[in-house]
Amino acid sequence: MDNCRISKHGRTANSPEDPIALTAQTAHRLDKPSKLVYFPGTDKDMEPDRWKKAKALFEAAFELEGKERDRFIDRACGGDEQLALEVKKLLASLDEADTFLERGAAAEVTGLLDDAKTIANEKATGNLDSVRLVVGNVLAGRYRILGLLGKGGMGEVYKAEDIKLTQTVALKFLPERLARDKASLARFHSEVRMARQVSHPNVCRVFDIGETGGHHFISMEYIHGDDLASMLRRIGRLASDKAVVIARQLCFGLAAIHDAGILHRDLKPANVIIDDNGKARITDFGIAGVESELDRSDTRIGTPAYMSPEQIKGVGISQRSDIYSLGLLMYEVFTGKQTFEADSMIDLLVKQETTAPTNPSDVLKEIDPIVEKTILQCLEKNPDDRPKTALQVAMMLPGGNPLEAAIAAGDTPSPEMVAAAPKKGALRPAVAVSCLSAFVLLFAFTVLFSAQVKHHEWIPLEKSPEVLAERSESILKKLGYAAEPTDTAYGWGNNNSEYDRYESAHPSADSWERLRSGQPAVTYFWYRTSPRYLEPLQFESVLPNDPPNDVSGMTRVVLDPRGRLLEMQAVPPQVPESAPSGAETDWTPLFAEAGLDMRNYVPAQSTWTPPVFADRNAAWAGAHVDHAEIPVRIEAASFRGRPVYFQVVAPWDAPHRQEEISSTPARRAAGVMLILVFLSVAVAGLFLARRNYLDGRSDTNGALKITLFLVITVLAASLLRADHVPDLVREASLLVKTVALSLFSAIAMAVLYMALEPFVRRRWPGLIISWSRLLAGDFKDPLVGRDILVGGLLGLTHTAIIYIGPILQQRLGQPSAPNASLDVSNLDGLSTIISNVLLTPAGSIRLAFATLLMLVVFVAVLRKRWLAIGLVWALYYVILGLLFASDGYWTAWLGTGAIATVTIFCISRFGLLAMIAYYSFFHLSFHTAITADVSSWYFTNTLVAGAILLGLAAFGFYTSLAGQPIFAGKMLREMEN
């Protein structure tokens, strides 16, 4: 009996179509409007009186054998040859059944016939009162009977209310004659044990087993609908599109059953329920078994019309035996006809074993060839020639999406399956042209309006690094440091945060306009010399304070962008060559190099200790070189008459050697949030990566490719920006350090990828389709091109939103601070620019992984994508707001909201590759020193960034078209519309 069917048409839950009741060949047409009953193998319908006589003769002849049986039938029929033929065919069917069904089932045929006749009469009269339970009965103090749903050879099914849980359930009762049989009772318990292992939308849920008054029953899901067998008898066949949907759902349900290690062994229309929502549910685990526990004696059981050849032969069954039954079922669903029809069971078994099925297209001309091919492959006589899994069958059906199939089956799709997902991604020419045009316009906007927004365009970057390095060398020679150094280094530095805090405490109308003079020097130039090779301790590049300025003869000069001296340090000799002299120090050259007139400064008490040893200190007070309203202090020191320290100290300059670098509460809160996120990701990443690897779910090939790519790019970038020395031992040390850092960075990202990627494949695989194709080497895939183009467009949109903020603020008449988010190393030269370009993918992958991780975690926790997207947006908005908008104008909060929206839209709509392109394009367009001034010495940055950005956008545009003509008439019509 179907475990959980509730019929809308008053049909029985399973009638004599029970798995052990010779289903296909003993099916009674119980839904006929007349009082006629049909027997398998008969040639006509019989009146009830004639049926009673045939049944009585059948029961009398049941115990007889051979010729004695034949003589008895001929004598009892009194010359009625037709009646004798009917009785003999019934007995023949019973004998044949005993050859392939378990013997206990064959012995129950008489009982089944009784049930069939009872149900037939009840159907004809509309009377279903002859049941063991009545409405209102309460069983086991928990289930209140609401009515009879149906009865058949394997028992009765009632609709009931679970009083404890206040929900409607179905109760399946075992017939009394079977309840007394130990084997039947054991199968009844096995049905519950099997069914409870499967939880899937396309499988009927079984809850528990109970007993009351010696009657055994199963509680299960109440499903309002109709069994597929009744539906097919009523309408013939399903419409093709609906049949595909039902077939795919059956594949999903069967795949879930197989994943639990269970073989259903009785997949047929009578064991499939179509609920009111049109969803297919597989039911009846009465003869199901655990694949690993089945032996040969267990194989020859099932419904003959839906058994596989190996199941009939008893030579061993497997998941592919259920696949064969699935093929028989699909044949009937699509064509409305059974695959094999025969007058006797022997003929049926022979056809199942030896005869090729009639092509579905011979029955239904308009059947989809793909459907026909799928069905015929499922019906291959050799199990090895059938699809391996039900999931594979689902993918073979028209419109089959392997990702949807895997997810619907409760499985995690493989990386190869994700890459092969049928999501073409080609953009229509009009859309592609629009995206590329918008990209070009946004890049032009970035270049043209950088002078209004970026602080590197506000300050007078008139001198190149080479010119400023030469000037620094000239200053040192004037001060008496003329010895040829062994090593030199120079670069640009940023110091805008201190002036930001000062401006916030002392606001004025021209606070930010002051930067156009070159001082306050939020961007400065530094130059270092050393009698030894400069070997940084922390990174591969020399910095203003790395290595420390602690070797005798080392010097450091700091200039503003116009070349005016801001600071000078020189380390005196550890062992002086001459005796102390009483010579006075001439400070005039230092003032002159700083652009100051010493006569305008008065001596003052020194308050800062020099960073190098000195035997004399001095200090002066006066006005700022460019802004007379700002007081400054000059700190200086000398050793034996030679200057060793000089610094122009402005009100915003903090004593860094003494004070901790301060930050606003909002930024500290954002920092704490980011640290917590980082630690959580690190710990969870290690744990999940290990578990995924042990479970065999990790994309190890993808992780290896990521590792190699990042090692190569990060190592190349590190070596390009490194300060090398002509010493093999020291170069080897530098190489080891850079390789170690590159490996660490790459492996950390690979571990995060192994932790994250399987969950994305399971929860939201559409987000990594293009990424998987790119890892597979399919660079020309249109989806890859689309995501690069769209991601890059959204990245430039991020840049444009930031630009619009200060532009709008200026239009509203509010003072606007220039944006100082510039990677000043881009001003150091072409090698550093290339190095930063090589590092961009690594940083973008890191940020994209972090964003994707947050999204997937929230989806897993909240179970609703829209809610997870909203929560990630809120988190992103809060962190960005605390970092960048908390101490700014109100328009900054609007911009933050827009940026959060663009970012989350990119990751949730287009996925990982688009997000990587997003961050890469944003970084190159925003953190590069871009200028529209073609005469500027750093216009090379604009050329490099433009070539990369426009080149990648053009590649994405071309690839996303997938060969479509750009200027076809169709495209022009689309643009016009």
mmCIF file of N, CA, C and O in Angstrom, residues 575-646:
data_model
loop_
_atom_site.group_PDB
_atom_site.id
_atom_site.type_symbol
_atom_site.label_atom_id
_atom_site.label_comp_id
_atom_site.label_asym_id
_atom_site.label_seq_id
_atom_site.Cartn_x
_atom_site.Cartn_y
_atom_site.Cartn_z
ATOM 1 N N VAL A 575 83.190 56.385 17.023
ATOM 2 C CA VAL A 575 84.491 56.773 17.574
ATOM 3 C C VAL A 575 84.948 58.018 16.828
ATOM 4 O O VAL A 575 85.402 57.929 15.684
ATOM 5 N N PRO A 576 84.789 59.216 17.413
ATOM 6 C CA PRO A 576 85.186 60.459 16.726
ATOM 7 C C PRO A 576 86.661 60.447 16.353
ATOM 8 O O PRO A 576 87.515 59.950 17.104
ATOM 9 N N GLU A 577 86.961 61.004 15.213
ATOM 10 C CA GLU A 577 88.343 61.023 14.740
ATOM 11 C C GLU A 577 89.149 62.171 15.342
ATOM 12 O O GLU A 577 90.360 62.157 15.316
ATOM 13 N N SER A 578 88.466 63.172 15.855
ATOM 14 C CA SER A 578 89.177 64.338 16.402
ATOM 15 C C SER A 578 88.615 64.675 17.766
ATOM 16 O O SER A 578 87.544 64.222 18.157
ATOM 17 N N ALA A 579 89.374 65.506 18.459
ATOM 18 C CA ALA A 579 88.962 65.937 19.794
ATOM 19 C C ALA A 579 87.789 66.895 19.680
ATOM 20 O O ALA A 579 87.587 67.528 18.638
ATOM 21 N N PRO A 580 87.021 67.023 20.730
ATOM 22 C CA PRO A 580 85.892 67.958 20.701
ATOM 23 C C PRO A 580 86.352 69.358 20.374
ATOM 24 O O PRO A 580 87.392 69.815 20.815
ATOM 25 N N SER A 581 85.536 70.018 19.562
ATOM 26 C CA SER A 581 85.843 71.393 19.191
ATOM 27 C C SER A 581 84.761 72.295 19.747
ATOM 28 O O SER A 581 83.626 71.885 19.941
ATOM 29 N N GLY A 582 85.096 73.524 19.979
ATOM 30 C CA GLY A 582 84.135 74.489 20.505
ATOM 31 C C GLY A 582 83.478 75.312 19.428
ATOM 32 O O GLY A 582 82.890 76.350 19.729
ATOM 33 N N ALA A 583 83.580 74.819 18.155
ATOM 34 C CA ALA A 583 83.019 75.588 17.035
ATOM 35 C C ALA A 583 81.506 75.633 17.123
ATOM 36 O O ALA A 583 80.854 74.662 17.488
ATOM 37 N N GLU A 584 80.988 76.780 16.771
ATOM 38 C CA GLU A 584 79.549 76.958 16.731
ATOM 39 C C GLU A 584 78.996 76.356 15.435
ATOM 40 O O GLU A 584 79.665 76.331 14.404
ATOM 41 N N THR A 585 77.760 75.919 15.539
ATOM 42 C CA THR A 585 77.094 75.316 14.364
ATOM 43 C C THR A 585 76.409 76.407 13.558
ATOM 44 O O THR A 585 75.714 77.255 14.116
ATOM 45 N N ASP A 586 76.631 76.362 12.255
ATOM 46 C CA ASP A 586 75.966 77.320 11.361
ATOM 47 C C ASP A 586 74.645 76.713 10.896
ATOM 48 O O ASP A 586 74.605 75.772 10.096
ATOM 49 N N TRP A 587 73.525 77.215 11.405
ATOM 50 C CA TRP A 587 72.203 76.681 11.080
ATOM 51 C C TRP A 587 71.578 77.339 9.846
ATOM 52 O O TRP A 587 70.543 76.896 9.350
ATOM 53 N N THR A 588 72.234 78.381 9.361
ATOM 54 C CA THR A 588 71.640 79.142 8.260
ATOM 55 C C THR A 588 71.362 78.289 7.029
ATOM 56 O O THR A 588 70.292 78.402 6.416
ATOM 57 N N PRO A 589 72.295 77.395 6.594
ATOM 58 C CA PRO A 589 72.014 76.584 5.407
ATOM 59 C C PRO A 589 70.764 75.718 5.565
ATOM 60 O O PRO A 589 70.004 75.525 4.609
ATOM 61 N N LEU A 590 70.552 75.221 6.776
ATOM 62 C CA LEU A 590 69.378 74.369 6.999
ATOM 63 C C LEU A 590 68.085 75.168 6.834
ATOM 64 O O LEU A 590 67.126 74.713 6.211
ATOM 65 N N PHE A 591 68.063 76.370 7.407
ATOM 66 C CA PHE A 591 66.891 77.218 7.256
ATOM 67 C C PHE A 591 66.658 77.560 5.783
ATOM 68 O O PHE A 591 65.528 77.609 5.306
ATOM 69 N N ALA A 592 67.749 77.821 5.103
ATOM 70 C CA ALA A 592 67.627 78.187 3.696
ATOM 71 C C ALA A 592 67.057 77.033 2.870
ATOM 72 O O ALA A 592 66.208 77.233 1.979
ATOM 73 N N GLU A 593 67.551 75.798 3.122
ATOM 74 C CA GLU A 593 67.053 74.640 2.387
ATOM 75 C C GLU A 593 65.582 74.366 2.711
ATOM 76 O O GLU A 593 64.864 73.792 1.900
ATOM 77 N N ALA A 594 65.135 74.796 3.895
ATOM 78 C CA ALA A 594 63.731 74.624 4.273
ATOM 79 C C ALA A 594 62.860 75.753 3.741
ATOM 80 O O ALA A 594 61.645 75.758 3.961
ATOM 81 N N GLY A 595 63.487 76.760 3.072
ATOM 82 C CA GLY A 595 62.728 77.883 2.552
ATOM 83 C C GLY A 595 62.368 78.884 3.621
ATOM 84 O O GLY A 595 61.435 79.666 3.446
ATOM 85 N N LEU A 596 63.124 78.888 4.731
ATOM 86 C CA LEU A 596 62.831 79.766 5.862
ATOM 87 C C LEU A 596 63.906 80.848 5.979
ATOM 88 O O LEU A 596 65.086 80.595 5.674
ATOM 89 N N ASP A 597 63.484 82.007 6.432
ATOM 90 C CA ASP A 597 64.414 83.093 6.741
ATOM 91 C C ASP A 597 64.668 83.044 8.243
ATOM 92 O O ASP A 597 63.779 83.308 9.045
ATOM 93 N N MET A 598 65.931 82.704 8.599
ATOM 94 C CA MET A 598 66.236 82.491 10.007
ATOM 95 C C MET A 598 65.978 83.734 10.845
ATOM 96 O O MET A 598 65.727 83.652 12.055
ATOM 97 N N ARG A 599 66.003 84.918 10.200
ATOM 98 C CA ARG A 599 65.801 86.152 10.945
ATOM 99 C C ARG A 599 64.378 86.283 11.479
ATOM 100 O O ARG A 599 64.121 87.065 12.386
ATOM 101 N N ASN A 600 63.469 85.518 10.896
ATOM 102 C CA ASN A 600 62.072 85.590 11.320
ATOM 103 C C ASN A 600 61.736 84.607 12.447
ATOM 104 O O ASN A 600 60.571 84.492 12.833
ATOM 105 N N TYR A 601 62.751 83.917 12.961
ATOM 106 C CA TYR A 601 62.513 82.910 13.999
ATOM 107 C C TYR A 601 63.349 83.246 15.235
ATOM 108 O O TYR A 601 64.543 83.593 15.126
ATOM 109 N N VAL A 602 62.717 83.131 16.371
ATOM 110 C CA VAL A 602 63.383 83.479 17.623
ATOM 111 C C VAL A 602 63.774 82.213 18.355
ATOM 112 O O VAL A 602 63.082 81.208 18.306
ATOM 113 N N PRO A 603 64.940 82.251 19.036
ATOM 114 C CA PRO A 603 65.357 81.071 19.807
ATOM 115 C C PRO A 603 64.306 80.714 20.854
ATOM 116 O O PRO A 603 63.619 81.556 21.423
ATOM 117 N N ALA A 604 64.157 79.386 21.105
ATOM 118 C CA ALA A 604 63.184 78.899 22.072
ATOM 119 C C ALA A 604 63.773 77.693 22.793
ATOM 120 O O ALA A 604 64.847 77.184 22.433
ATOM 121 N N GLN A 605 63.087 77.262 23.828
ATOM 122 C CA GLN A 605 63.527 76.101 24.591
ATOM 123 C C GLN A 605 63.259 74.825 23.791
ATOM 124 O O GLN A 605 62.159 74.597 23.297
ATOM 125 N N SER A 606 64.291 74.004 23.656
ATOM 126 C CA SER A 606 64.114 72.735 22.941
ATOM 127 C C SER A 606 63.255 71.786 23.778
ATOM 128 O O SER A 606 63.499 71.593 24.968
ATOM 129 N N THR A 607 62.264 71.191 23.152
ATOM 130 C CA THR A 607 61.363 70.260 23.859
ATOM 131 C C THR A 607 61.415 68.844 23.304
ATOM 132 O O THR A 607 60.800 67.944 23.872
ATOM 133 N N TRP A 608 62.131 68.659 22.206
ATOM 134 C CA TRP A 608 62.239 67.313 21.629
ATOM 135 C C TRP A 608 63.681 66.831 21.717
ATOM 136 O O TRP A 608 64.629 67.569 21.414
ATOM 137 N N THR A 609 63.838 65.592 22.128
ATOM 138 C CA THR A 609 65.165 64.980 22.168
ATOM 139 C C THR A 609 65.539 64.525 20.768
ATOM 140 O O THR A 609 64.727 63.888 20.090
ATOM 141 N N PRO A 610 66.722 64.821 20.301
ATOM 142 C CA PRO A 610 67.117 64.402 18.952
ATOM 143 C C PRO A 610 67.127 62.877 18.835
ATOM 144 O O PRO A 610 67.451 62.180 19.803
ATOM 145 N N PRO A 611 66.795 62.319 17.678
ATOM 146 C CA PRO A 611 66.799 60.867 17.488
ATOM 147 C C PRO A 611 68.210 60.286 17.371
ATOM 148 O O PRO A 611 68.367 59.064 17.385
ATOM 149 N N VAL A 612 69.234 61.136 17.224
ATOM 150 C CA VAL A 612 70.624 60.684 17.160
ATOM 151 C C VAL A 612 71.409 61.410 18.241
ATOM 152 O O VAL A 612 70.976 62.435 18.787
ATOM 153 N N PHE A 613 72.584 60.866 18.538
ATOM 154 C CA PHE A 613 73.392 61.492 19.589
ATOM 155 C C PHE A 613 73.871 62.876 19.139
ATOM 156 O O PHE A 613 74.241 63.076 17.984
ATOM 157 N N ALA A 614 73.833 63.813 20.051
ATOM 158 C CA ALA A 614 74.269 65.186 19.758
ATOM 159 C C ALA A 614 74.852 65.790 21.034
ATOM 160 O O ALA A 614 74.512 65.382 22.147
ATOM 161 N N ASP A 615 75.733 66.748 20.874
ATOM 162 C CA ASP A 615 76.293 67.414 22.053
ATOM 163 C C ASP A 615 75.741 68.826 22.213
ATOM 164 O O ASP A 615 76.113 69.551 23.139
ATOM 165 N N ARG A 616 74.863 69.265 21.289
ATOM 166 C CA ARG A 616 74.255 70.586 21.420
ATOM 167 C C ARG A 616 72.865 70.580 20.768
ATOM 168 O O ARG A 616 72.691 70.071 19.666
ATOM 169 N N ASN A 617 71.885 71.130 21.499
ATOM 170 C CA ASN A 617 70.508 71.258 21.001
ATOM 171 C C ASN A 617 70.186 72.717 20.767
ATOM 172 O O ASN A 617 70.746 73.597 21.426
ATOM 173 N N ALA A 618 69.217 72.926 19.858
ATOM 174 C CA ALA A 618 68.752 74.299 19.605
ATOM 175 C C ALA A 618 67.304 74.229 19.151
ATOM 176 O O ALA A 618 66.832 73.206 18.640
ATOM 177 N N ALA A 619 66.585 75.337 19.340
ATOM 178 C CA ALA A 619 65.186 75.404 18.917
ATOM 179 C C ALA A 619 64.822 76.839 18.617
ATOM 180 O O ALA A 619 65.379 77.779 19.199
ATOM 181 N N TRP A 620 63.857 77.012 17.694
ATOM 182 C CA TRP A 620 63.368 78.330 17.318
ATOM 183 C C TRP A 620 61.851 78.259 17.158
ATOM 184 O O TRP A 620 61.285 77.201 16.883
ATOM 185 N N ALA A 621 61.224 79.372 17.295
ATOM 186 C CA ALA A 621 59.782 79.478 17.105
ATOM 187 C C ALA A 621 59.485 80.539 16.074
ATOM 188 O O ALA A 621 60.194 81.560 16.000
ATOM 189 N N GLY A 622 58.435 80.300 15.283
ATOM 190 C CA GLY A 622 58.069 81.264 14.257
ATOM 191 C C GLY A 622 56.820 80.822 13.535
ATOM 192 O O GLY A 622 56.013 80.033 14.047
ATOM 193 N N ALA A 623 56.664 81.362 12.317
ATOM 194 C CA ALA A 623 55.461 81.083 11.544
ATOM 195 C C ALA A 623 55.747 80.043 10.467
ATOM 196 O O ALA A 623 56.883 79.849 10.023
ATOM 197 N N HIS A 624 54.660 79.398 10.048
ATOM 198 C CA HIS A 624 54.743 78.391 8.993
ATOM 199 C C HIS A 624 55.215 79.045 7.701
ATOM 200 O O HIS A 624 54.891 80.193 7.412
ATOM 201 N N VAL A 625 55.980 78.328 6.884
ATOM 202 C CA VAL A 625 56.562 78.880 5.683
ATOM 203 C C VAL A 625 55.509 79.355 4.685
ATOM 204 O O VAL A 625 55.710 80.363 3.988
ATOM 205 N N ASP A 626 54.373 78.649 4.598
ATOM 206 C CA ASP A 626 53.339 79.003 3.631
ATOM 207 C C ASP A 626 52.108 79.627 4.264
ATOM 208 O O ASP A 626 51.318 80.269 3.572
ATOM 209 N N HIS A 627 51.935 79.455 5.546
ATOM 210 C CA HIS A 627 50.720 79.896 6.222
ATOM 211 C C HIS A 627 51.110 80.602 7.515
ATOM 212 O O HIS A 627 51.333 79.966 8.545
ATOM 213 N N ALA A 628 51.192 81.921 7.422
ATOM 214 C CA ALA A 628 51.708 82.716 8.541
ATOM 215 C C ALA A 628 50.855 82.580 9.793
ATOM 216 O O ALA A 628 51.353 82.816 10.903
ATOM 217 N N GLU A 629 49.590 82.198 9.650
ATOM 218 C CA GLU A 629 48.721 82.085 10.823
ATOM 219 C C GLU A 629 49.010 80.829 11.652
ATOM 220 O O GLU A 629 48.505 80.683 12.763
ATOM 221 N N ILE A 630 49.848 79.931 11.123
ATOM 222 C CA ILE A 630 50.134 78.676 11.831
ATOM 223 C C ILE A 630 51.524 78.764 12.454
ATOM 224 O O ILE A 630 52.521 78.982 11.752
ATOM 225 N N PRO A 631 51.637 78.611 13.765
ATOM 226 C CA PRO A 631 52.961 78.648 14.407
ATOM 227 C C PRO A 631 53.688 77.316 14.203
ATOM 228 O O PRO A 631 53.075 76.245 14.157
ATOM 229 N N VAL A 632 54.989 77.377 14.094
ATOM 230 C CA VAL A 632 55.809 76.172 14.007
ATOM 231 C C VAL A 632 57.006 76.308 14.938
ATOM 232 O O VAL A 632 57.348 77.411 15.393
ATOM 233 N N ARG A 633 57.652 75.199 15.193
ATOM 234 C CA ARG A 633 58.860 75.181 16.015
ATOM 235 C C ARG A 633 59.935 74.419 15.247
ATOM 236 O O ARG A 633 59.649 73.393 14.618
ATOM 237 N N ILE A 634 61.141 74.942 15.293
ATOM 238 C CA ILE A 634 62.274 74.305 14.628
ATOM 239 C C ILE A 634 63.118 73.625 15.705
ATOM 240 O O ILE A 634 63.585 74.274 16.640
ATOM 241 N N GLU A 635 63.304 72.321 15.571
ATOM 242 C CA GLU A 635 64.161 71.571 16.482
ATOM 243 C C GLU A 635 65.415 71.179 15.722
ATOM 244 O O GLU A 635 65.354 70.750 14.560
ATOM 245 N N ALA A 636 66.590 71.365 16.395
ATOM 246 C CA ALA A 636 67.861 71.055 15.738
ATOM 247 C C ALA A 636 68.862 70.561 16.765
ATOM 248 O O ALA A 636 68.727 70.805 17.966
ATOM 249 N N ALA A 637 69.897 69.866 16.270
ATOM 250 C CA ALA A 637 70.963 69.372 17.145
ATOM 251 C C ALA A 637 72.213 69.191 16.300
ATOM 252 O O ALA A 637 72.142 68.996 15.072
ATOM 253 N N SER A 638 73.377 69.270 17.000
ATOM 254 C CA SER A 638 74.652 69.128 16.293
ATOM 255 C C SER A 638 75.604 68.287 17.128
ATOM 256 O O SER A 638 75.428 68.124 18.341
ATOM 257 N N PHE A 639 76.612 67.771 16.448
ATOM 258 C CA PHE A 639 77.667 67.031 17.127
ATOM 259 C C PHE A 639 79.003 67.580 16.628
ATOM 260 O O PHE A 639 79.296 67.492 15.423
ATOM 261 N N ARG A 640 79.738 68.230 17.613
ATOM 262 C CA ARG A 640 81.035 68.832 17.332
ATOM 263 C C ARG A 640 80.946 69.807 16.157
ATOM 264 O O ARG A 640 81.770 69.798 15.228
ATOM 265 N N GLY A 641 79.890 70.608 16.186
ATOM 266 C CA GLY A 641 79.745 71.685 15.232
ATOM 267 C C GLY A 641 79.093 71.310 13.928
ATOM 268 O O GLY A 641 78.797 72.181 13.106
ATOM 269 N N ARG A 642 78.821 70.013 13.694
ATOM 270 C CA ARG A 642 78.173 69.606 12.448
ATOM 271 C C ARG A 642 76.718 69.230 12.734
ATOM 272 O O ARG A 642 76.442 68.455 13.648
ATOM 273 N N PRO A 643 75.768 69.754 11.928
ATOM 274 C CA PRO A 643 74.356 69.432 12.165
ATOM 275 C C PRO A 643 74.097 67.933 12.011
ATOM 276 O O PRO A 643 74.547 67.311 11.037
ATOM 277 N N VAL A 644 73.417 67.340 12.965
ATOM 278 C CA VAL A 644 73.020 65.932 12.875
ATOM 279 C C VAL A 644 71.497 65.768 12.903
ATOM 280 O O VAL A 644 70.979 64.676 12.685
ATOM 281 N N TYR A 645 70.780 66.853 13.203
ATOM 282 C CA TYR A 645 69.321 66.740 13.286
ATOM 283 C C TYR A 645 68.702 68.101 13.010
ATOM 284 O O TYR A 645 69.172 69.127 13.505
ATOM 285 N N PHE A 646 67.635 68.101 12.190
ATOM 286 C CA PHE A 646 66.894 69.329 11.919
ATOM 287 C C PHE A 646 65.468 68.906 11.544
ATOM 288 O O PHE A 646 65.262 67.993 10.744
#
